mmCIF file of C-alpha atoms in Angstrom:
data_model
loop_
_atom_site.group_PDB
_atom_site.id
_atom_site.type_symbol
_atom_site.label_atom_id
_atom_site.label_comp_id
_atom_site.label_asym_id
_atom_site.label_seq_id
_atom_site.Cartn_x
_atom_site.Cartn_y
_atom_site.Cartn_z
ATOM 1 C CA MET A 1 -17.025 -2.567 30.412
ATOM 2 C CA ALA A 2 -17.648 -4.985 28.280
ATOM 3 C CA ASP A 3 -18.449 -4.100 24.756
ATOM 4 C CA PHE A 4 -21.838 -5.252 23.778
ATOM 5 C CA THR A 5 -22.769 -7.665 21.552
ATOM 6 C CA PHE A 6 -26.078 -8.519 19.137
ATOM 7 C CA SER A 7 -24.633 -12.627 19.935
ATOM 8 C CA SER A 8 -24.909 -12.335 23.499
ATOM 9 C CA LEU A 9 -28.139 -11.471 23.646
ATOM 10 C CA SER A 10 -29.411 -14.488 21.294
ATOM 11 C CA ASP A 11 -31.251 -16.950 23.739
ATOM 12 C CA HIS A 12 -34.210 -13.760 23.424
ATOM 13 C CA TYR A 13 -34.822 -14.217 20.557
ATOM 14 C CA PRO A 14 -36.210 -17.447 18.941
ATOM 15 C CA PRO A 15 -34.711 -19.806 16.962
ATOM 16 C CA PHE A 16 -35.868 -18.211 13.826
ATOM 17 C CA ILE A 17 -37.242 -15.123 12.573
ATOM 18 C CA GLU A 18 -39.625 -13.721 9.550
ATOM 19 C CA ARG A 19 -38.560 -11.202 7.284
ATOM 20 C CA SER A 20 -41.858 -9.880 7.800
ATOM 21 C CA GLN A 21 -41.727 -9.579 11.823
ATOM 22 C CA ILE A 22 -38.450 -8.400 11.700
ATOM 23 C CA SER A 23 -39.514 -4.875 13.297
ATOM 24 C CA THR A 24 -41.084 -6.998 15.680
ATOM 25 C CA TYR A 25 -37.617 -7.229 17.498
ATOM 26 C CA PHE A 26 -35.280 -4.628 15.942
ATOM 27 C CA ALA A 27 -37.427 -1.304 15.586
ATOM 28 C CA TRP A 28 -34.512 -0.510 13.244
ATOM 29 C CA LEU A 29 -34.648 -2.801 10.666
ATOM 30 C CA THR A 30 -37.927 -2.988 8.102
ATOM 31 C CA PRO A 31 -38.526 -6.041 6.287
ATOM 32 C CA ARG A 32 -38.190 -3.622 3.025
ATOM 33 C CA GLY A 33 -34.691 -2.764 4.228
ATOM 34 C CA MET A 34 -34.055 -6.428 4.128
ATOM 35 C CA ARG A 35 -35.151 -7.375 0.720
ATOM 36 C CA ASN A 36 -33.187 -4.529 -0.682
ATOM 37 C CA PHE A 37 -29.804 -5.971 1.497
ATOM 38 C CA ASP A 38 -30.755 -9.472 0.606
ATOM 39 C CA SER A 39 -31.148 -8.053 -3.031
ATOM 40 C CA ALA A 40 -27.523 -6.467 -3.234
ATOM 41 C CA GLY A 41 -26.181 -9.478 -1.243
ATOM 42 C CA LYS A 42 -25.277 -7.100 2.115
ATOM 43 C CA GLY A 43 -28.338 -8.653 3.958
ATOM 44 C CA PRO A 44 -27.670 -11.769 6.668
ATOM 45 C CA GLU A 45 -27.560 -14.912 5.774
ATOM 46 C CA ARG A 46 -31.746 -16.312 4.160
ATOM 47 C CA LEU A 47 -33.466 -19.180 4.497
ATOM 48 C CA LYS A 48 -37.181 -20.041 2.198
ATOM 49 C CA VAL A 49 -39.704 -22.037 3.566
ATOM 50 C CA GLY A 50 -42.031 -21.073 1.208
ATOM 51 C CA LYS A 51 -42.093 -17.980 0.171
ATOM 52 C CA THR A 52 -41.477 -16.985 3.730
ATOM 53 C CA VAL A 53 -38.016 -15.799 4.417
ATOM 54 C CA ILE A 54 -36.740 -16.324 7.108
ATOM 55 C CA TYR A 55 -33.460 -15.472 8.942
ATOM 56 C CA PRO A 56 -31.238 -17.841 11.644
ATOM 57 C CA THR A 57 -31.283 -15.565 14.302
ATOM 58 C CA ASP A 58 -27.786 -16.872 15.108
ATOM 59 C CA LYS A 59 -26.746 -15.364 11.891
ATOM 60 C CA LEU A 60 -28.886 -12.109 11.975
ATOM 61 C CA LEU A 61 -27.302 -11.108 15.399
ATOM 62 C CA ALA A 62 -23.617 -11.932 13.988
ATOM 63 C CA TRP A 63 -24.739 -9.751 10.842
ATOM 64 C CA LEU A 64 -25.780 -7.459 13.476
ATOM 65 C CA ASP A 65 -22.858 -7.246 15.452
ATOM 66 C CA ASP A 66 -20.620 -7.180 11.795
ATOM 67 C CA ARG A 67 -22.853 -4.419 10.589
ATOM 68 C CA ALA A 68 -21.785 -2.155 14.428
ATOM 69 C CA LYS A 69 -18.129 -2.645 13.897
ATOM 70 C CA SER A 70 -17.686 -1.213 10.429
ATOM 71 C CA PRO A 71 -18.279 2.206 9.781
ATOM 72 C CA SER A 72 -21.640 2.819 7.491
ATOM 73 C CA THR A 73 -20.720 2.582 3.823
ATOM 74 C CA ASN A 74 -23.529 4.098 2.420
ATOM 75 C CA VAL A 75 -23.529 7.663 4.545
ATOM 76 C CA ALA A 76 -21.728 10.585 1.666
ATOM 77 C CA LYS A 77 -18.441 11.390 3.026
ATOM 78 C CA PRO A 78 -17.915 16.055 2.763
ATOM 79 C CA SER A 79 -15.956 16.508 -0.902
ATOM 80 C CA THR A 80 -12.971 18.840 -0.695
ATOM 81 C CA ASP A 81 -12.986 19.426 -4.266
ATOM 82 C CA ASP A 82 -15.057 22.159 -5.211
ATOM 83 C CA PRO A 83 -18.704 21.375 -6.419
ATOM 84 C CA PRO A 84 -19.417 20.472 -9.890
ATOM 85 C CA GLU A 85 -20.688 23.304 -11.995
ATOM 86 C CA ARG A 86 -24.009 22.646 -12.609
ATOM 87 C CA GLN A 87 -25.691 22.123 -16.470
ATOM 88 C CA PRO A 88 -28.681 23.104 -17.704
ATOM 89 C CA THR A 89 -31.364 21.198 -17.954
ATOM 90 C CA ALA A 90 -33.378 20.530 -20.806
ATOM 91 C CA LYS A 91 -36.765 21.936 -20.938
ATOM 92 C CA ARG A 92 -39.600 19.021 -20.326
ATOM 93 C CA GLY A 93 -42.586 18.000 -22.143
ATOM 94 C CA ARG A 94 -44.444 18.144 -25.411
ATOM 95 C CA PRO A 95 -42.871 21.501 -27.016
ATOM 96 C CA ARG A 96 -45.290 24.905 -27.137
ATOM 97 C CA LYS A 97 -47.232 26.064 -30.598
ATOM 98 C CA LYS A 98 -46.163 29.278 -31.668
ATOM 99 C CA ALA A 99 -48.711 31.960 -31.154
ATOM 100 C CA HIS A 100 -49.373 33.182 -34.442
ATOM 101 C CA THR A 101 -49.798 37.133 -34.233
ATOM 102 C CA ALA A 102 -52.371 38.469 -36.662
ATOM 103 C CA LYS A 103 -50.540 41.069 -39.371
ATOM 104 C CA ALA A 104 -51.670 44.777 -39.622
ATOM 105 C CA THR A 105 -53.499 45.399 -43.521
#
């Protein structure tokens, strides 16, 4: 059985995909997620047409292929060390006034 690649499906998609329409074609991708990838410099090549961000489909599919091959770097790895001790946290908010006590005479 041959290995699957997203690039092999390029004939099934339009030549360009708008960021706002990304989840129409790839349900696990969202426009917000793509914006985050782009701002971190980890997204696919993109073009701007006015205010609209579009992705060339061949670049987007190649990016998906690369992400599918490499292990995810944003998954937390289990630590072999003991967890760090918790430090006491400062109380939040405005300090309360001390209650006045009446002195008996």
